[in-house]
PDB file of C-alpha atoms in Angstrom:
ATOM      1  CA  UNK A  74    -105.832   1.869  22.967  1.00  0.00           C
ATOM      2  CA  UNK A  75    -103.943   0.221  20.176  1.00  0.00           C
ATOM      3  CA  UNK A  76    -100.215  -0.499  20.000  1.00  0.00           C
ATOM      4  CA  UNK A  77     -99.779   2.182  17.350  1.00  0.00           C
ATOM      5  CA  UNK A  78    -101.289   4.716  19.668  1.00  0.00           C
ATOM      6  CA  UNK A  79     -98.906   3.662  22.418  1.00  0.00           C
ATOM      7  CA  UNK A  80     -95.859   4.188  20.220  1.00  0.00           C
ATOM      8  CA  UNK A  81     -96.974   7.644  19.216  1.00  0.00           C
ATOM      9  CA  UNK A  82     -98.010   8.529  22.742  1.00  0.00           C
ATOM     10  CA  UNK A  83     -94.587   7.563  24.315  1.00  0.00           C
ATOM     11  CA  UNK A  84     -92.112  10.275  23.244  1.00  0.00           C
ATOM     12  CA  UNK A  85     -89.279   8.864  25.412  1.00  0.00           C
ATOM     13  CA  UNK A  86     -89.180   5.671  23.424  1.00  0.00           C
ATOM     14  CA  UNK A  87     -89.084   7.544  20.181  1.00  0.00           C
ATOM     15  CA  UNK A  88     -86.200   9.714  21.394  1.00  0.00           C
ATOM     16  CA  UNK A  89     -84.249   6.632  22.500  1.00  0.00           C
ATOM     17  CA  UNK A  90     -84.730   5.053  19.132  1.00  0.00           C
ATOM     18  CA  UNK A  91     -83.652   8.247  17.366  1.00  0.00           C
ATOM     19  CA  UNK A  92     -80.536   8.527  19.558  1.00  0.00           C
ATOM     20  CA  UNK A  93     -79.429   4.950  18.910  1.00  0.00           C
ATOM     21  CA  UNK A  94     -79.273   5.414  15.166  1.00  0.00           C
ATOM     22  CA  UNK A  95     -76.515   8.085  15.150  1.00  0.00           C
ATOM     23  CA  UNK A  96     -74.463   6.070  17.641  1.00  0.00           C
ATOM     24  CA  UNK A  97     -74.596   3.042  15.400  1.00  0.00           C
ATOM     25  CA  UNK A  98     -73.501   5.228  12.498  1.00  0.00           C
ATOM     26  CA  UNK A  99     -70.596   6.602  14.553  1.00  0.00           C
ATOM     27  CA  UNK A 100     -69.400   3.100  15.385  1.00  0.00           C
ATOM     28  CA  UNK A 101     -69.561   2.129  11.743  1.00  0.00           C
ATOM     29  CA  UNK A 102     -67.452   5.152  10.798  1.00  0.00           C
ATOM     30  CA  UNK A 103     -64.848   4.268  13.438  1.00  0.00           C
ATOM     31  CA  UNK A 104     -64.525   0.727  12.103  1.00  0.00           C
ATOM     32  CA  UNK A 105     -64.092   2.065   8.563  1.00  0.00           C
ATOM     33  CA  UNK A 106     -61.336   4.444   9.669  1.00  0.00           C
ATOM     34  CA  UNK A 107     -59.565   1.642  11.552  1.00  0.00           C
ATOM     35  CA  UNK A 108     -59.664  -0.517   8.445  1.00  0.00           C
ATOM     36  CA  UNK A 109     -57.837   2.089   6.304  1.00  0.00           C
ATOM     37  CA  UNK A 110     -54.346   1.718   7.922  1.00  0.00           C
ATOM     38  CA  UNK A 111     -54.622  -2.032   7.612  1.00  0.00           C
ATOM     39  CA  UNK A 112     -55.169  -1.625   3.885  1.00  0.00           C
ATOM     40  CA  UNK A 113     -52.115   0.740   3.621  1.00  0.00           C
ATOM     41  CA  UNK A 114     -49.661  -1.632   5.438  1.00  0.00           C
ATOM     42  CA  UNK A 115     -48.936  -3.869   2.394  1.00  0.00           C
ATOM     43  CA  UNK A 116     -47.866  -0.809   0.391  1.00  0.00           C
ATOM     44  CA  UNK A 117     -45.562   0.396   3.172  1.00  0.00           C
ATOM     45  CA  UNK A 118     -44.038  -3.055   3.515  1.00  0.00           C
ATOM     46  CA  UNK A 119     -43.464  -3.266  -0.245  1.00  0.00           C
ATOM     47  CA  UNK A 120     -41.786   0.169  -0.220  1.00  0.00           C
ATOM     48  CA  UNK A 121     -39.559  -0.821   2.702  1.00  0.00           C
ATOM     49  CA  UNK A 122     -38.576  -4.051   0.920  1.00  0.00           C
ATOM     50  CA  UNK A 123     -37.692  -2.148  -2.267  1.00  0.00           C
ATOM     51  CA  UNK A 124     -35.661   0.388  -0.276  1.00  0.00           C
ATOM     52  CA  UNK A 125     -33.727  -2.373   1.482  1.00  0.00           C
ATOM     53  CA  UNK A 126     -33.086  -4.117  -1.824  1.00  0.00           C
ATOM     54  CA  UNK A 127     -31.857  -0.856  -3.356  1.00  0.00           C
ATOM     55  CA  UNK A 128     -29.472  -0.264  -0.429  1.00  0.00           C
ATOM     56  CA  UNK A 129     -28.157  -3.811  -0.708  1.00  0.00           C
ATOM     57  CA  UNK A 130     -27.452  -3.431  -4.447  1.00  0.00           C
ATOM     58  CA  UNK A 131     -25.783  -0.067  -3.801  1.00  0.00           C
ATOM     59  CA  UNK A 132     -23.568  -1.588  -1.133  1.00  0.00           C
ATOM     60  CA  UNK A 133     -22.607  -4.448  -3.437  1.00  0.00           C
ATOM     61  CA  UNK A 134     -21.789  -2.013  -6.235  1.00  0.00           C
ATOM     62  CA  UNK A 135     -19.571   0.077  -3.951  1.00  0.00           C
ATOM     63  CA  UNK A 136     -17.779  -3.032  -2.700  1.00  0.00           C
ATOM     64  CA  UNK A 137     -17.207  -4.206  -6.272  1.00  0.00           C
ATOM     65  CA  UNK A 138     -15.812  -0.809  -7.289  1.00  0.00           C
ATOM     66  CA  UNK A 139     -13.457  -0.822  -4.290  1.00  0.00           C
ATOM     67  CA  UNK A 140     -12.252  -4.335  -5.110  1.00  0.00           C
ATOM     68  CA  UNK A 141     -11.666  -3.392  -8.745  1.00  0.00           C
ATOM     69  CA  UNK A 142      -9.679  -0.308  -7.681  1.00  0.00           C
ATOM     70  CA  UNK A 143      -7.540  -2.409  -5.326  1.00  0.00           C
ATOM     71  CA  UNK A 144      -6.979  -4.937  -8.104  1.00  0.00           C
ATOM     72  CA  UNK A 145      -5.952  -2.194 -10.519  1.00  0.00           C
ATOM     73  CA  UNK A 146      -3.446  -0.734  -8.064  1.00  0.00           C
ATOM     74  CA  UNK A 147      -2.040  -4.166  -7.200  1.00  0.00           C
ATOM     75  CA  UNK A 148      -1.675  -5.019 -10.885  1.00  0.00           C
ATOM     76  CA  UNK A 149       0.100  -1.730 -11.611  1.00  0.00           C
ATOM     77  CA  UNK A 150       2.474  -2.353  -8.696  1.00  0.00           C
ATOM     78  CA  UNK A 151       3.209  -5.896  -9.849  1.00  0.00           C
ATOM     79  CA  UNK A 152       3.862  -4.716 -13.408  1.00  0.00           C
ATOM     80  CA  UNK A 153       6.195  -1.984 -12.154  1.00  0.00           C
ATOM     81  CA  UNK A 154       8.054  -4.466  -9.947  1.00  0.00           C
ATOM     82  CA  UNK A 155       8.354  -6.900 -12.847  1.00  0.00           C
ATOM     83  CA  UNK A 156       9.891  -4.187 -15.017  1.00  0.00           C
ATOM     84  CA  UNK A 157      12.250  -3.036 -12.274  1.00  0.00           C
ATOM     85  CA  UNK A 158      13.410  -6.418 -11.007  1.00  0.00           C
ATOM     86  CA  UNK A 159      13.216  -8.525 -14.170  1.00  0.00           C
ATOM     87  CA  UNK A 160      16.974  -8.143 -14.704  1.00  0.00           C
ATOM     88  CA  UNK A 161      17.903  -8.963 -11.113  1.00  0.00           C
ATOM     89  CA  UNK A 162      19.673 -12.246 -11.871  1.00  0.00           C
ATOM     90  CA  UNK A 163      21.440 -10.827 -14.925  1.00  0.00           C
ATOM     91  CA  UNK A 164      22.507  -7.723 -13.000  1.00  0.00           C
ATOM     92  CA  UNK A 165      23.856  -9.842 -10.158  1.00  0.00           C
ATOM     93  CA  UNK A 166      26.003 -11.769 -12.636  1.00  0.00           C
ATOM     94  CA  UNK A 167      27.247  -8.515 -14.157  1.00  0.00           C
ATOM     95  CA  UNK A 168      28.528  -7.404 -10.767  1.00  0.00           C
ATOM     96  CA  UNK A 169      31.270 -10.007 -11.057  1.00  0.00           C
ATOM     97  CA  UNK A 170      32.367  -8.322 -14.292  1.00  0.00           C
ATOM     98  CA  UNK A 171      32.389  -4.933 -12.576  1.00  0.00           C
ATOM     99  CA  UNK A 172      34.448  -6.377  -9.702  1.00  0.00           C
ATOM    100  CA  UNK A 173      37.018  -7.824 -12.115  1.00  0.00           C
ATOM    101  CA  UNK A 174      37.361  -4.523 -13.950  1.00  0.00           C
ATOM    102  CA  UNK A 175      37.917  -2.735 -10.639  1.00  0.00           C
ATOM    103  CA  UNK A 176      40.524  -5.348  -9.583  1.00  0.00           C
ATOM    104  CA  UNK A 177      42.347  -4.870 -12.892  1.00  0.00           C
ATOM    105  CA  UNK A 178      42.676  -1.139 -12.232  1.00  0.00           C
ATOM    106  CA  UNK A 179      43.689  -1.609  -8.605  1.00  0.00           C
ATOM    107  CA  UNK A 180      46.381  -4.107  -9.604  1.00  0.00           C
ATOM    108  CA  UNK A 181      48.338  -1.269 -11.193  1.00  0.00           C
ATOM    109  CA  UNK A 182      50.214   0.752  -8.537  1.00  0.00           C
ATOM    110  CA  UNK A 183      49.283   4.416  -8.287  1.00  0.00           C
ATOM    111  CA  UNK A 184      52.837   5.469  -9.185  1.00  0.00           C
ATOM    112  CA  UNK A 185      52.812   3.329 -12.316  1.00  0.00           C
ATOM    113  CA  UNK A 186      49.438   4.703 -13.366  1.00  0.00           C
ATOM    114  CA  UNK A 187      50.596   8.264 -12.846  1.00  0.00           C
ATOM    115  CA  UNK A 188      53.740   7.767 -14.936  1.00  0.00           C
ATOM    116  CA  UNK A 189      52.232   5.455 -17.552  1.00  0.00           C
ATOM    117  CA  UNK A 190      52.957   6.272 -21.172  1.00  0.00           C
ATOM    118  CA  UNK A 191      52.255   4.794 -24.554  1.00  0.00           C
ATOM    119  CA  UNK A 192      50.468   1.440 -24.678  1.00  0.00           C
ATOM    120  CA  UNK A 193      50.226   1.061 -20.896  1.00  0.00           C
ATOM    121  CA  UNK A 194      48.545   4.454 -20.564  1.00  0.00           C
ATOM    122  CA  UNK A 195      46.085   3.572 -23.336  1.00  0.00           C
ATOM    123  CA  UNK A 196      45.316   0.251 -21.667  1.00  0.00           C
ATOM    124  CA  UNK A 197      44.622   1.881 -18.317  1.00  0.00           C
ATOM    125  CA  UNK A 198      42.412   4.548 -19.881  1.00  0.00           C
ATOM    126  CA  UNK A 199      40.545   1.886 -21.844  1.00  0.00           C
ATOM    127  CA  UNK A 200      39.818  -0.099 -18.671  1.00  0.00           C
ATOM    128  CA  UNK A 201      38.650   3.043 -16.863  1.00  0.00           C
ATOM    129  CA  UNK A 202      36.341   3.879 -19.777  1.00  0.00           C
ATOM    130  CA  UNK A 203      34.964   0.336 -19.711  1.00  0.00           C
ATOM    131  CA  UNK A 204      34.254   0.629 -15.982  1.00  0.00           C
ATOM    132  CA  UNK A 205      32.402   3.930 -16.428  1.00  0.00           C
ATOM    133  CA  UNK A 206      30.305   2.607 -19.310  1.00  0.00           C
ATOM    134  CA  UNK A 207      29.456  -0.539 -17.360  1.00  0.00           C
ATOM    135  CA  UNK A 208      28.347   1.539 -14.372  1.00  0.00           C
ATOM    136  CA  UNK A 209      26.158   3.740 -16.626  1.00  0.00           C
ATOM    137  CA  UNK A 210      24.609   0.674 -18.232  1.00  0.00           C
ATOM    138  CA  UNK A 211      23.770  -0.806 -14.853  1.00  0.00           C
ATOM    139  CA  UNK A 212      22.254   2.496 -13.703  1.00  0.00           C
ATOM    140  CA  UNK A 213      19.992   2.617 -16.769  1.00  0.00           C
ATOM    141  CA  UNK A 214      18.515  -0.664 -15.545  1.00  0.00           C
ATOM    142  CA  UNK A 215      18.059   0.608 -11.989  1.00  0.00           C
ATOM    143  CA  UNK A 216      21.281  -0.853 -10.539  1.00  0.00           C
ATOM    144  CA  UNK A 217      23.323   1.586  -8.460  1.00  0.00           C
ATOM    145  CA  UNK A 218      26.496   1.184  -6.419  1.00  0.00           C
ATOM    146  CA  UNK A 219      26.439   1.703  -2.646  1.00  0.00           C
ATOM    147  CA  UNK A 220      29.507   3.480  -1.258  1.00  0.00           C
ATOM    148  CA  UNK A 221      29.059   3.500   2.534  1.00  0.00           C
ATOM    149  CA  UNK A 222      32.449   4.941   3.482  1.00  0.00           C
ATOM    150  CA  UNK A 223      31.978   7.150   6.577  1.00  0.00           C
ATOM    151  CA  UNK A 224      28.319   6.196   6.988  1.00  0.00           C
ATOM    152  CA  UNK A 225      26.678   4.558   9.962  1.00  0.00           C
ATOM    153  CA  UNK A 226      26.622   0.772   9.675  1.00  0.00           C
ATOM    154  CA  UNK A 227      23.303  -0.441   8.263  1.00  0.00           C
ATOM    155  CA  UNK A 228      22.745  -4.200   8.597  1.00  0.00           C
ATOM    156  CA  UNK A 229      20.180  -4.030   5.783  1.00  0.00           C
ATOM    157  CA  UNK A 230      22.729  -2.714   3.283  1.00  0.00           C
ATOM    158  CA  UNK A 231      26.117  -3.594   4.756  1.00  0.00           C
ATOM    159  CA  UNK A 232      27.854  -6.759   5.849  1.00  0.00           C
ATOM    160  CA  UNK A 233      30.490  -6.276   8.560  1.00  0.00           C
ATOM    161  CA  UNK A 234      33.639  -8.280   7.894  1.00  0.00           C
ATOM    162  CA  UNK A 235      35.743  -7.024  10.801  1.00  0.00           C
ATOM    163  CA  UNK A 236      36.031  -4.278  13.423  1.00  0.00           C
ATOM    164  CA  UNK A 237      38.633  -1.520  13.430  1.00  0.00           C
ATOM    165  CA  UNK A 238      39.626   0.204  16.706  1.00  0.00           C
ATOM    166  CA  UNK A 239      39.075   3.911  16.150  1.00  0.00           C
ATOM    167  CA  UNK A 240      38.327   6.502  18.832  1.00  0.00           C
ATOM    168  CA  UNK A 241      37.984   9.416  16.429  1.00  0.00           C
ATOM    169  CA  UNK A 242      34.669   8.421  14.835  1.00  0.00           C
ATOM    170  CA  UNK A 243      31.382   7.293  16.409  1.00  0.00           C
ATOM    171  CA  UNK A 244      31.149   3.632  17.241  1.00  0.00           C
ATOM    172  CA  UNK A 245      29.680   1.585  14.362  1.00  0.00           C
ATOM    173  CA  UNK A 246      30.935   3.827  11.551  1.00  0.00           C
ATOM    174  CA  UNK A 247      32.021   2.260   8.271  1.00  0.00           C
ATOM    175  CA  UNK A 248      35.756   3.041   8.045  1.00  0.00           C
ATOM    176  CA  UNK A 249      36.748   0.625   5.302  1.00  0.00           C
ATOM    177  CA  UNK A 250      34.965  -0.783   2.239  1.00  0.00           C
ATOM    178  CA  UNK A 251      36.220  -4.166   1.105  1.00  0.00           C
ATOM    179  CA  UNK A 252      33.662  -4.580  -1.670  1.00  0.00           C
ATOM    180  CA  UNK A 253      31.077  -2.133  -2.970  1.00  0.00           C
ATOM    181  CA  UNK A 254      27.422  -2.965  -2.547  1.00  0.00           C
ATOM    182  CA  UNK A 255      24.643  -2.550  -5.098  1.00  0.00           C
ATOM    183  CA  UNK A 256      20.913  -1.912  -4.998  1.00  0.00           C
ATOM    184  CA  UNK A 257      18.285  -2.430  -7.679  1.00  0.00           C
ATOM    185  CA  UNK A 258      15.264  -0.214  -7.236  1.00  0.00           C
ATOM    186  CA  UNK A 259      14.611  -0.288  -3.493  1.00  0.00           C
ATOM    187  CA  UNK A 260      16.051  -3.767  -2.961  1.00  0.00           C
ATOM    188  CA  UNK A 261      19.570  -4.735  -1.995  1.00  0.00           C
ATOM    189  CA  UNK A 262      21.204  -6.597  -4.848  1.00  0.00           C
ATOM    190  CA  UNK A 263      24.425  -7.189  -2.938  1.00  0.00           C
ATOM    191  CA  UNK A 264      25.414  -5.840   0.498  1.00  0.00           C
ATOM    192  CA  UNK A 265      28.647  -3.913   0.797  1.00  0.00           C
ATOM    193  CA  UNK A 266      31.453  -5.718   2.632  1.00  0.00           C
ATOM    194  CA  UNK A 267      32.799  -3.286   5.203  1.00  0.00           C
ATOM    195  CA  UNK A 268      34.991  -2.787   8.254  1.00  0.00           C
ATOM    196  CA  UNK A 269      33.276  -1.093  11.200  1.00  0.00           C
ATOM    197  CA  UNK A 270      34.824   1.114  13.865  1.00  0.00           C
ATOM    198  CA  UNK A 271      34.756   0.340  17.560  1.00  0.00           C
ATOM    199  CA  UNK A 272      35.899   2.101  20.707  1.00  0.00           C
ATOM    200  CA  UNK A 273      34.716   5.541  19.682  1.00  0.00           C
ATOM    201  CA  UNK A 274      31.949   7.702  21.139  1.00  0.00           C
ATOM    202  CA  UNK A 275      28.401   6.419  21.063  1.00  0.00           C
ATOM    203  CA  UNK A 276      26.704   6.953  17.725  1.00  0.00           C
ATOM    204  CA  UNK A 277      23.857   9.533  17.764  1.00  0.00           C
ATOM    205  CA  UNK A 278      20.338   8.161  17.656  1.00  0.00           C
ATOM    206  CA  UNK A 279      18.922   7.702  14.185  1.00  0.00           C
ATOM    207  CA  UNK A 280      15.639   9.657  13.736  1.00  0.00           C
ATOM    208  CA  UNK A 281      14.185   6.756  11.741  1.00  0.00           C
ATOM    209  CA  UNK A 282      14.897   4.387  14.615  1.00  0.00           C
ATOM    210  CA  UNK A 283      13.105   6.667  17.073  1.00  0.00           C
ATOM    211  CA  UNK A 284      10.062   6.795  14.780  1.00  0.00           C
TER     212      UNK A 284
END
């Protein structure tokens, strides 16, 4: 019996050989499928890198816009302050003129002013008109007088010169104004010189202080 006859005569060997071929094909298919994700990874990594770069540029753009908006607001505020407070030194010097005009009027007794006639009456009226015009001019430039008579003493706007015993008003009330104060915008140009009461009832709590 030849070897060819033995191969044909042994069916079990033929079946084993036939069964091995599909298994080898199955393994080859598995390796091919496993290789596909490895080929897709570079694309996913590139997409992730582009997404991260996009997010970074977006964040930078938002930060730049926020900084520009803050700069714009700060510049507008500085320009407004410059316009409001540019005349501060000049206005402070003009307060001396306003004080002198007021002293000129107060130097004339009330009885003499009431009974003034002729040239004296014209002089007094002229000084009063000058005082009113000066006050209006100062107000046009943001300078306003502070008249704290009867108000609670405010160390930010008032300067206490002396204390006055008074039991009829709350303690710390301004009962006398020695010299008017002035503000320019929201800033104190000159504090008012005042006399403050003492010995009275306790002043009520200020809502702003509680806050």
